XYZ file of C-alpha atoms in Angstrom:
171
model
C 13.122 15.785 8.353
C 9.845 14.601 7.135
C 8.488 15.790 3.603
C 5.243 17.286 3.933
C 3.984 19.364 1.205
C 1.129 21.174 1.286
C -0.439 18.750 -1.621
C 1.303 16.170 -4.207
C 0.058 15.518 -7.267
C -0.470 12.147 -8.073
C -0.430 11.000 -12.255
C -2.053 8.013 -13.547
C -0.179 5.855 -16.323
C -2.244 4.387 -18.909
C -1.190 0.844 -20.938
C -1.985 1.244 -24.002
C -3.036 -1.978 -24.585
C -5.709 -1.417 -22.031
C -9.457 -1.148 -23.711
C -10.759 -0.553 -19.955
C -13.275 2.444 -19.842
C -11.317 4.128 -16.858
C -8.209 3.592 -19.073
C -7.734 7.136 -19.348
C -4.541 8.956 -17.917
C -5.707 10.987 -14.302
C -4.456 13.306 -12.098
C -4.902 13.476 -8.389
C -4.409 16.587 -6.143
C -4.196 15.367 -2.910
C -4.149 18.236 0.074
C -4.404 16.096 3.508
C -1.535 14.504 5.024
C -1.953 10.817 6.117
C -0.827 11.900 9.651
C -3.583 13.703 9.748
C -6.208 10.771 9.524
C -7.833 9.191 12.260
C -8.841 5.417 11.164
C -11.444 4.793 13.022
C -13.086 6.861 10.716
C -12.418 4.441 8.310
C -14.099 0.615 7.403
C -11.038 0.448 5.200
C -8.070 2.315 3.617
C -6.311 1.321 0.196
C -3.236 1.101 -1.419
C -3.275 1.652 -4.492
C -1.669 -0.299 -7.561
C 1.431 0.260 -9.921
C 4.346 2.803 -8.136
C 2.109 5.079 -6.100
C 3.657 3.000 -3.354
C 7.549 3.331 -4.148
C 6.408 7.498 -3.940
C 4.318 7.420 -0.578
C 7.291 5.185 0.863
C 9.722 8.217 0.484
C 11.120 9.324 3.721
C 12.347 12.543 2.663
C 16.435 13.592 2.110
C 19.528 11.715 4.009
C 20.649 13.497 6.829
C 23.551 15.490 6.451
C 24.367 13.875 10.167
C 25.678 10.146 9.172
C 26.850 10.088 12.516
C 23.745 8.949 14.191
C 21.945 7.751 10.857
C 19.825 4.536 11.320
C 18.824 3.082 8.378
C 15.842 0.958 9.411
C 13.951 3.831 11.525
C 14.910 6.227 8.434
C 13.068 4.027 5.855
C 10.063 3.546 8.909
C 10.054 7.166 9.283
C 7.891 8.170 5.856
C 4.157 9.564 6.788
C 2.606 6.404 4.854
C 4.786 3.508 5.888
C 3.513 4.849 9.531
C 0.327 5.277 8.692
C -0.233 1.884 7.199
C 1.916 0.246 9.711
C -0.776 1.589 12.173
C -3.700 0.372 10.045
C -2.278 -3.239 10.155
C -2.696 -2.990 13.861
C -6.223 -2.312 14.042
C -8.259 -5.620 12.486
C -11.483 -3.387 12.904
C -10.044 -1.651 9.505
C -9.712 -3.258 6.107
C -6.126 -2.976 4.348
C -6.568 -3.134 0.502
C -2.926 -3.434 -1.379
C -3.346 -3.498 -5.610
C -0.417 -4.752 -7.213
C 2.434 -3.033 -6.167
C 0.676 -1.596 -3.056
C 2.228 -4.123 -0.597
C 5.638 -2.345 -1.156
C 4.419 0.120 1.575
C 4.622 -2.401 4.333
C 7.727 -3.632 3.884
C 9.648 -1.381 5.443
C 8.084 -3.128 8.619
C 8.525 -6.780 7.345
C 6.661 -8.301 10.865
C 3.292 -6.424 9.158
C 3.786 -9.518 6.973
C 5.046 -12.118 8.389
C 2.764 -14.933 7.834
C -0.032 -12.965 6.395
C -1.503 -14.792 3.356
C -1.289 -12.039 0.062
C -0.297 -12.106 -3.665
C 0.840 -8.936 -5.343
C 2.732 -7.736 -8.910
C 5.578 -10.174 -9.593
C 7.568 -7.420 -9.185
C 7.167 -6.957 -5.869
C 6.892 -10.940 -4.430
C 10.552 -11.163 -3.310
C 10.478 -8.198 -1.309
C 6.793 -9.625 0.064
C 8.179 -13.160 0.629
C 11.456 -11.736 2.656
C 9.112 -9.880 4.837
C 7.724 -13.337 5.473
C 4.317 -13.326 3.786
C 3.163 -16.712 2.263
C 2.034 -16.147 -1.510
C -1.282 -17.289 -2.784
C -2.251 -17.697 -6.243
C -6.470 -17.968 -6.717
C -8.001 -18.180 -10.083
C -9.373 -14.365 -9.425
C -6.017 -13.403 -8.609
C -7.419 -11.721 -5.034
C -6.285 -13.156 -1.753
C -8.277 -12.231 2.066
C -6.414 -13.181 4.501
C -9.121 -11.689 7.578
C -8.470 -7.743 7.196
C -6.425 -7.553 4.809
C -7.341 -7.860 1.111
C -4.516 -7.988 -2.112
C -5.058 -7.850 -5.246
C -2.578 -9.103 -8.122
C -2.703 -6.231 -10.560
C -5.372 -3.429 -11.711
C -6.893 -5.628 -14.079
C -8.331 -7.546 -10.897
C -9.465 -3.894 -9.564
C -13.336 -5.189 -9.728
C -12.945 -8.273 -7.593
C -10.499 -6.676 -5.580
C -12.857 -4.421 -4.719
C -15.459 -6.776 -4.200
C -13.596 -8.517 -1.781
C -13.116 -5.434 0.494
C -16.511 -4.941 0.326
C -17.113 -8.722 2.045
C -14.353 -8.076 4.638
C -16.110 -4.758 5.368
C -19.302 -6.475 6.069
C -17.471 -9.626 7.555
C -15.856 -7.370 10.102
C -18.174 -5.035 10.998
């Protein structure tokens, strides 16, 4: 069934390298289910970077039926993938995927296909099998019309900035 609990807490992980002022480690309580969410209340929804995606991609516990078990629709079937896979159909809405954050479409690999993006290293092969074309600009942020990527959080500013332009560009 689907895994929807009443709120999931949501950790921050801090390098310690980092010397950024918001280097600090967070938490997030989060209490509203993405099903939930109408977006066209929204100018633009984010991803965030580093695993937050791998989590929000869960689709909850095998079924104990392997009789009629469909692997594609089960890994399509988690409250984010389907939420995201719906905000890649609307071009009125901005997409913003940080690092990592471009694991939650791929599940769906035609949200992809031949969308211009770059992302963590980690995640390119996964990216490029879905069909997405990699890009590699000096500010390490790509915009390919409504849908903005970032490389990593140290390009959080002008990843940020860059949403803010497709807002305006699109509205």
């Amino acid at each position: 069934g689907d895994f929807k609990p009443e709120s999931a807490n949501f950790y921050s992980d801090v390098d310690p390298l980092d010397d950024e002022p918001w280097a600090t480690p967070q938490k997030l309580a989060v209490g509203r289910d993405v099903s939930q969410v109408n977006l066209a209340d929204y100018a633009a929804v984010i991803m965030s970077a580093n695993y937050t995606s791998v989590r929000l991609r869960y689709p909850g516990e095998l079924p104990e039926d392997t009789s009629r078990f469909e692997a594609r629709e089960f890994v399509q079937s988690a409250p984010t993938v389907r939420f995201f896979a719906e905000a890649m159909q609307n071009t009125k809405v901005v997409k913003g995927m940080l690092c990592h954050g471009l694991w939650v479409l791929t599940p769906v690999p035609n949200l992809l296909k031949d969308r211009k993006v770059i992302c963590n290293s980690v995640v390119m092969s996964d990216v490029i099998n879905c069909g997405a074309q990699i890009e590699l600009t000096p500010d390490k942020v790509v915009k390919d019309r409504d849908l903005v990527t970032g490389f990593s959080k140290h390009e959080v500013l002008p990843f940020i900035s860059a949403i803010a332009e497709q807002i305006r560009a699109i509205q």
